[in-house]
XYZ file of C-alpha atoms in Angstrom:
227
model
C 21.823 13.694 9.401
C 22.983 10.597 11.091
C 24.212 7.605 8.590
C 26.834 4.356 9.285
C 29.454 3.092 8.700
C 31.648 0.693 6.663
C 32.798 -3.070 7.042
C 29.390 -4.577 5.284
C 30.053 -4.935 2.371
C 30.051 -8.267 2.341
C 26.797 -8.832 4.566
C 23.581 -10.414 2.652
C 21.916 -6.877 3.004
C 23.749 -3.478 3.772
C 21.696 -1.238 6.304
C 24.284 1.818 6.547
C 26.097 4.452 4.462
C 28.906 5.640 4.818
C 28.966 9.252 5.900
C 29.181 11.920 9.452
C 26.527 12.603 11.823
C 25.858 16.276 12.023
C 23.559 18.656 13.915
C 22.208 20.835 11.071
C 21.151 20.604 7.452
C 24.267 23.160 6.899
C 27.006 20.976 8.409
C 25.880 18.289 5.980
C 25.424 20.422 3.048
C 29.112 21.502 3.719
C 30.572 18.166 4.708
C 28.682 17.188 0.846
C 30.221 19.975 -0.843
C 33.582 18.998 0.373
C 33.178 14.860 -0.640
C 31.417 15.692 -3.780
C 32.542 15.214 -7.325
C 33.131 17.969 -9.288
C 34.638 17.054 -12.109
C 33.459 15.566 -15.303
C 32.910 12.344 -13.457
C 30.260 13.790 -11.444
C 26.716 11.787 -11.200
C 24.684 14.746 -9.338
C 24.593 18.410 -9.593
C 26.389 20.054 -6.670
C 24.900 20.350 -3.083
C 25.938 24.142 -2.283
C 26.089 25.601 0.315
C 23.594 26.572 3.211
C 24.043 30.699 3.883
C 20.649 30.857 5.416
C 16.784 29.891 5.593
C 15.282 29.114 2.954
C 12.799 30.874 1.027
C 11.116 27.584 -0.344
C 8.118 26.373 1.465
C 7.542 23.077 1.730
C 5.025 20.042 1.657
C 5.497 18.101 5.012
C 3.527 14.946 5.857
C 3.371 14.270 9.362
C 2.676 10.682 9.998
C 2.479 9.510 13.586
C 0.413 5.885 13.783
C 0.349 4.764 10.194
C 4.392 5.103 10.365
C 4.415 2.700 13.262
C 6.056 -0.530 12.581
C 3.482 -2.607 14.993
C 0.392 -0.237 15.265
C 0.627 0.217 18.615
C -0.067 3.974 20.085
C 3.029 5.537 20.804
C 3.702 7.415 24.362
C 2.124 10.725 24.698
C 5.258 12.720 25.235
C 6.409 11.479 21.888
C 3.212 12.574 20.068
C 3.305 15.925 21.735
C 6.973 16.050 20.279
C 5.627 15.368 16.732
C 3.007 17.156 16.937
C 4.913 20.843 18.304
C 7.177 20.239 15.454
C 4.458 20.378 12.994
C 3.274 23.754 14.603
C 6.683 24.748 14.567
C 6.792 23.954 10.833
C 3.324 25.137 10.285
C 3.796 29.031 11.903
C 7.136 29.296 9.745
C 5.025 29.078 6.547
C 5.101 24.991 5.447
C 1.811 23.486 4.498
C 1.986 20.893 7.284
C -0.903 18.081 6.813
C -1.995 14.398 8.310
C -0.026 11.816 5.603
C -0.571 8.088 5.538
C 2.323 6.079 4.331
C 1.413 4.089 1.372
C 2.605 0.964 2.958
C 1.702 -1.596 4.931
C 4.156 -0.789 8.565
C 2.947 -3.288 10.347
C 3.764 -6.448 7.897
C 6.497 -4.248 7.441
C 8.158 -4.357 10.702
C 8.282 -8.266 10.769
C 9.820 -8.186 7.328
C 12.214 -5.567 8.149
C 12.821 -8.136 11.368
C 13.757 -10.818 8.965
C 16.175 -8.627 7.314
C 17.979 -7.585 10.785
C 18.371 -11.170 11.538
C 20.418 -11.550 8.213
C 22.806 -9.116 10.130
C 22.744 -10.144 13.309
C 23.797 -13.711 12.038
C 27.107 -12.247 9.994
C 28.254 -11.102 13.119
C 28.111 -14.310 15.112
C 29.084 -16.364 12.409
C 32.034 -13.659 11.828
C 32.751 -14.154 15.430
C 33.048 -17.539 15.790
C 35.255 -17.627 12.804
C 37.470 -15.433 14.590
C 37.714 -16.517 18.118
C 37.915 -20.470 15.830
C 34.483 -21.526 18.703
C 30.998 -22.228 17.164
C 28.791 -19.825 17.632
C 27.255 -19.211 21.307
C 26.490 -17.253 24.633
C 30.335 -17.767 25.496
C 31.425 -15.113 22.579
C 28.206 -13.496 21.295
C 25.062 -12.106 23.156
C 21.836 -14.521 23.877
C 19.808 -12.268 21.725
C 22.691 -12.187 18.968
C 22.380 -15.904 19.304
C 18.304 -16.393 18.934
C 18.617 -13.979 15.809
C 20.943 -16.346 14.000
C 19.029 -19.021 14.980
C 15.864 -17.341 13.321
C 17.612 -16.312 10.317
C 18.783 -19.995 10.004
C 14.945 -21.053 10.239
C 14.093 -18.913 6.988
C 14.681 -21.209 3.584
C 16.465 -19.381 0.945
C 13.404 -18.925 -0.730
C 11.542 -17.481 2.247
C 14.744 -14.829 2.536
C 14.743 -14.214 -1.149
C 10.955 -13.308 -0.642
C 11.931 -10.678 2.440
C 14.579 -8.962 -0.304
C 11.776 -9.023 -2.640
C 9.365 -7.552 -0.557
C 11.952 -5.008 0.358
C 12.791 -4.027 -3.039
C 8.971 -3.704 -4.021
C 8.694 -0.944 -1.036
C 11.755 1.334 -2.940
C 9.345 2.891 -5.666
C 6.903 3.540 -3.606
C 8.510 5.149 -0.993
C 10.001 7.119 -4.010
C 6.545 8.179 -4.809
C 5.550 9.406 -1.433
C 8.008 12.434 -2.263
C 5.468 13.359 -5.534
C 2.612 14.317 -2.716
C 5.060 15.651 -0.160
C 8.522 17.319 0.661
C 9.319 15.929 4.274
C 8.015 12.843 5.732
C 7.850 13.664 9.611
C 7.331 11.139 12.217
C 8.831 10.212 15.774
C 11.667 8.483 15.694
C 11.040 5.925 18.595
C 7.886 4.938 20.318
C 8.184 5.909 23.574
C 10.816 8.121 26.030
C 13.964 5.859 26.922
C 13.447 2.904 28.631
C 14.240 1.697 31.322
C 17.827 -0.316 31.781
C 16.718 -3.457 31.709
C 13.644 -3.592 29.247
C 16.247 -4.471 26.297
C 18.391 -7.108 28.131
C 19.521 -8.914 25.474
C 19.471 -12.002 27.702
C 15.551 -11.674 28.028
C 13.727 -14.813 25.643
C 13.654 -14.054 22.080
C 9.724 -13.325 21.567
C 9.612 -10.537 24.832
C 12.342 -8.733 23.517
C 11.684 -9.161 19.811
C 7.978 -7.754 20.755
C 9.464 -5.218 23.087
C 12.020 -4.025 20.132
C 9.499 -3.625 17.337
C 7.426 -1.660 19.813
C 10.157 0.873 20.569
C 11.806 1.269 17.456
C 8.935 1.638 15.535
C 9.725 4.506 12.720
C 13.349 3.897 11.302
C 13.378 0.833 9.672
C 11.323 1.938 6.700
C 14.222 4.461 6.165
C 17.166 1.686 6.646
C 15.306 -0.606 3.996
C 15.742 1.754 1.482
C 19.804 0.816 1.399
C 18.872 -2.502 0.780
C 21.141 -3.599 -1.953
């Protein structure tokens, strides 16, 4: 269970939570138990606490290529990964099945691209408010730059359309969890790269390209903070 942090409130979209990373289901059921409200004021039902496995068997969709954010084939190692945690899943008793997501992930990852920008271009415009310099190489990063410099392209319209897109996406990734329990997929594309193949000082389309390509199965799950 890994989630943000604070400190964006502010921003034009929010793409973190606050929270803990943990190693285990049962370190975040506890660390819930603890934050949670328990008195009258309380909006859910409480967590609990994990003692042990569970008895419940679940519904877990495993989607590998229809998850991916550019429809490119992700590295072999990675789909061996997926695919030895669904046999993992599948000898412990789940029903463990082929899922496709309901949603487009390929226009999806250049929408979800516009929405990064939005980010990206708070922090340089925060910066350069700070340091009192217009924004540049001299106090943010080249590829910090270019993505303010995109989201500055986009008319308030076309960015009103992204958040609307965005929005449209939260019911039905709601409904995916009618048909299944777990959504599994990789996480990234490919093993880790190599140092170098994200230099942020690399021109804006290679490493735009190169980014959607690698990180090609979390966004959908960030979106679904948008505010």
């Amino acid at each position: 269970w890994a989630i943000g942090t604070t400190g964006d409130e502010g921003a034009p979209v929010r793409l973190t939570i606050p929270g803990s990373v943990s190693r285990t289901v049962r370190d975040s059921a506890a660390l819930l138990a603890v934050m949670e409200r328990t008195g009258e004021d309380k909006a859910y039902p409480p967590v609990g606490l994990v003692t042990g496995p569970s008895t419940r068997r679940l519904r877990i969709g495993v989607a590998i290529m229809s998850a991916s954010m550019t429809g490119h084939a992700v590295h072999p190692e990675v789909t061996s990964a997926v695919e030895a945690a669904a046999k993992l899943c599948s000898d412990l008793g789940h029903e463990v099945f082929e899922y496709t997501l309901p949603v487009n992930s390929t226009d999806f990852g250049y929408t979800f691209m516009k929405l990064w920008s939005a980010g990206a271009a708070q922090f340089a415009l925060m910066a350069a408010e700070y340091t009192g310099k217009k924004p540049s190489t001299e106090i943010v990063e080249p590829w910090t730059l270019a993505l303010l410099q995109y989201f500055q392209s986009m008319s308030q319209e076309e960015f009103a359309g992204v958040l609307s897109n965005l929005h449209a996406i939260e019911p039905v990734y709601d409904g995916m969890f009618e048909e299944i329990d777990i959504l599994l997929t990789p996480t990234l594309a490919s093993p880790p790269l190599k140092v170098g193949e994200l230099d942020p000082t690399l021109d804006f389309q290679t490493l735009y390209d190169r980014i959607l390509r690698f990180a090609a199965f979390t966004a959908l799950q960030l979106s679904i903070n948008v505010n």
